[in-house]
Coordinates of C-alpha atoms in Angstrom, one line a residue:
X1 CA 2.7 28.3 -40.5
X2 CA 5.3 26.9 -43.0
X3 CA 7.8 24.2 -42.3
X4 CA 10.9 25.1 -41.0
X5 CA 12.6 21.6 -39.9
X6 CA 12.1 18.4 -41.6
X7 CA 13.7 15.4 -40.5
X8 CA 14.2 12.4 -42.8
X9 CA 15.4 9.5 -40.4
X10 CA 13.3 6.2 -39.8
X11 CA 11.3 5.3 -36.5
X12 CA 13.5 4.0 -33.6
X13 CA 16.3 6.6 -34.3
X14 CA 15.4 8.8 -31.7
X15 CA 12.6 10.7 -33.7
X16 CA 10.2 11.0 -30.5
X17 CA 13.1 12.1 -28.7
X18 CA 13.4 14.4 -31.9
X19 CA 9.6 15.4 -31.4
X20 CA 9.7 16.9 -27.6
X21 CA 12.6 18.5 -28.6
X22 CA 11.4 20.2 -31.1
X23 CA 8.0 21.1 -29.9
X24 CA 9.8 22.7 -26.5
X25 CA 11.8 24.7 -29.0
X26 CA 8.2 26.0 -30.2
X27 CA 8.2 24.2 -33.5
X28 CA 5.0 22.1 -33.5
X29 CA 5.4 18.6 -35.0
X30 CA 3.8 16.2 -37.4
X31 CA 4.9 12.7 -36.3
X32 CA 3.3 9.2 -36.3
X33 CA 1.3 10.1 -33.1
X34 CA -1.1 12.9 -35.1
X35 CA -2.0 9.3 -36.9
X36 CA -2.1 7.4 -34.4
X37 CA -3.4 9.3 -31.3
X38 CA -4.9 12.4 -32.7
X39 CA -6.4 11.3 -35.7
X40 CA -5.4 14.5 -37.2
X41 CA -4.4 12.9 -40.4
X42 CA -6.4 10.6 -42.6
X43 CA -3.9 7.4 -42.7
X44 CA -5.4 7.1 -46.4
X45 CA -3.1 10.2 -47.3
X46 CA 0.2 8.3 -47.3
X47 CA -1.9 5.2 -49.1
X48 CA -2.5 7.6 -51.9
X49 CA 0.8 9.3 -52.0
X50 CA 2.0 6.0 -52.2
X51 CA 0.2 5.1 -55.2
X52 CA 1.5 8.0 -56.4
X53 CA -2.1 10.5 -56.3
X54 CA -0.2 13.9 -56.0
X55 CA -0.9 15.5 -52.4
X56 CA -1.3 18.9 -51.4
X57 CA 1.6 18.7 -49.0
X58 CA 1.2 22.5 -48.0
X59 CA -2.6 21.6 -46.6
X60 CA -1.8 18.6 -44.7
X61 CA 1.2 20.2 -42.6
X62 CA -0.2 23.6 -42.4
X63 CA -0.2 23.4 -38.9
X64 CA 3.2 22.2 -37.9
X65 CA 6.8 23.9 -38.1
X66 CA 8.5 20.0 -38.5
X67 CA 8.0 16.8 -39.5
X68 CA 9.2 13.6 -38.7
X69 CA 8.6 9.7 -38.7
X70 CA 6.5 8.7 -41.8
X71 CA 6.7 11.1 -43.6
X72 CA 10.0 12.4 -43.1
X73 CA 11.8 9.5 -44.7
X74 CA 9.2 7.7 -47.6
X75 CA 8.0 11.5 -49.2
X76 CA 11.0 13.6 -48.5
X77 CA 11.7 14.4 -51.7
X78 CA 8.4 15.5 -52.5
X79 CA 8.2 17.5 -48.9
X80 CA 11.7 19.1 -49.3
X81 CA 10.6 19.7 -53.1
X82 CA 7.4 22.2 -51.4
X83 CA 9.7 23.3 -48.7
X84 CA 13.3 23.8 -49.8
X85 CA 13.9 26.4 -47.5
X86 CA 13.6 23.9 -44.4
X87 CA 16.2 22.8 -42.2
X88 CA 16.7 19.0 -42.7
X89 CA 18.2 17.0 -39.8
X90 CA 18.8 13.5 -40.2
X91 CA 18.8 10.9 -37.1
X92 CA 20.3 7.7 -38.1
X93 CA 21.4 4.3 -35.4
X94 CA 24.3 2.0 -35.5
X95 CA 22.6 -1.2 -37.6
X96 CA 25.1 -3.3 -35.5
X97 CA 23.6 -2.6 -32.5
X98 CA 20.2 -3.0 -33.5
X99 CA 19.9 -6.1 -36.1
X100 CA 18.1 -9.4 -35.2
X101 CA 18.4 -12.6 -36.5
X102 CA 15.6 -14.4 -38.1
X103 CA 15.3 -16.5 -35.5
X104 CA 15.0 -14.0 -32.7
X105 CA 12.4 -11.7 -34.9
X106 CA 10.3 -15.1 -34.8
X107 CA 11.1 -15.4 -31.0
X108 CA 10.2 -12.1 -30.6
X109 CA 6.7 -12.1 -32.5
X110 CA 5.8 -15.5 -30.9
X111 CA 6.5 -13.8 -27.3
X112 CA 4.7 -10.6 -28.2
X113 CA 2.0 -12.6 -29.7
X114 CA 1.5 -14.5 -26.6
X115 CA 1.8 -11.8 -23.7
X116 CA -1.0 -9.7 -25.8
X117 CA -3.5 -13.0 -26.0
X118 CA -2.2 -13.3 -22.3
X119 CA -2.8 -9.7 -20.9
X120 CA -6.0 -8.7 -23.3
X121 CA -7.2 -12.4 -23.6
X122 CA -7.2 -11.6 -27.3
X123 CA -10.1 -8.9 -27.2
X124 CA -7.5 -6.0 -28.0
X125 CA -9.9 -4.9 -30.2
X126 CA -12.6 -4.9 -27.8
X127 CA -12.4 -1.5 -26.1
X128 CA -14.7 -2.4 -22.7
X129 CA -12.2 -5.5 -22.3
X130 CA -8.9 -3.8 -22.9
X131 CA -10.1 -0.8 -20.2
X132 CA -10.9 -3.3 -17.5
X133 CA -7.5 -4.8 -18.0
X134 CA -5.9 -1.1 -17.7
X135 CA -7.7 0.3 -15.1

């Protein structure tokens, strides 16, 4: 496989939207979730990349057709540097429609802060405890 689309907008501009799309269209994707969920990528990779320990882009998205999230936007110009024959879409959201205040970003973490201590009576990290709450 070699990449063929590459997108370089941030999270929460429609990039899981972007994902599905994409991978219905028969162009497997590597997105937050092979991180998160599948563990199919050591999260250490970006830390490196990020301290500038050159990575063997090629190896690391052999297995996908597009790319998005993470990637997409902090290393595209090393990504579109190893694959400049990719398509590159860019997803992009209004900033005035989604821009909070100080105050409501502290509103929000204190809420968010409180409904997980609430719902997971802060053992989130305990996996037995956050089970019994999800079952």
């Amino acid at each position: 496989m070699t990449l063929r689309v590459y997108c370089t907008g941030f999270g929460r501009t429609g990039t899981n939207s972007l994902k599905e799309a994409l991978e219905i269209l028969g162009y497997p994707c590597f997105h937050m979730v092979e991180i998160i969920d599948k563990k199919a990528v050591d999260p250490t990779l970006f830390i490196d990349a990020l301290h500038g320990k050159p990575i063997d882009w090629g190896f690391h998205l052999q297995r996908v057709y597009s790319c998005l999230r993470l990637a997409g936007f902090y290393f595209y110009k090393e990504i579109i540097d190893h694959y400049p024959d990719a398509k590159i879409i860019y997803t992009d959201r209004d900033p005035d429609k989604f821009w909070f205040t100080p105050s409501q970003v502290r509103k929000t973490r204190a809420m968010t802060d409180e409904l997980w201590a609430a719902v997971f009576s802060n053992g989130f990290l305990d996996k037995e405890a956050s089970k019994k709450v999800m079952l």
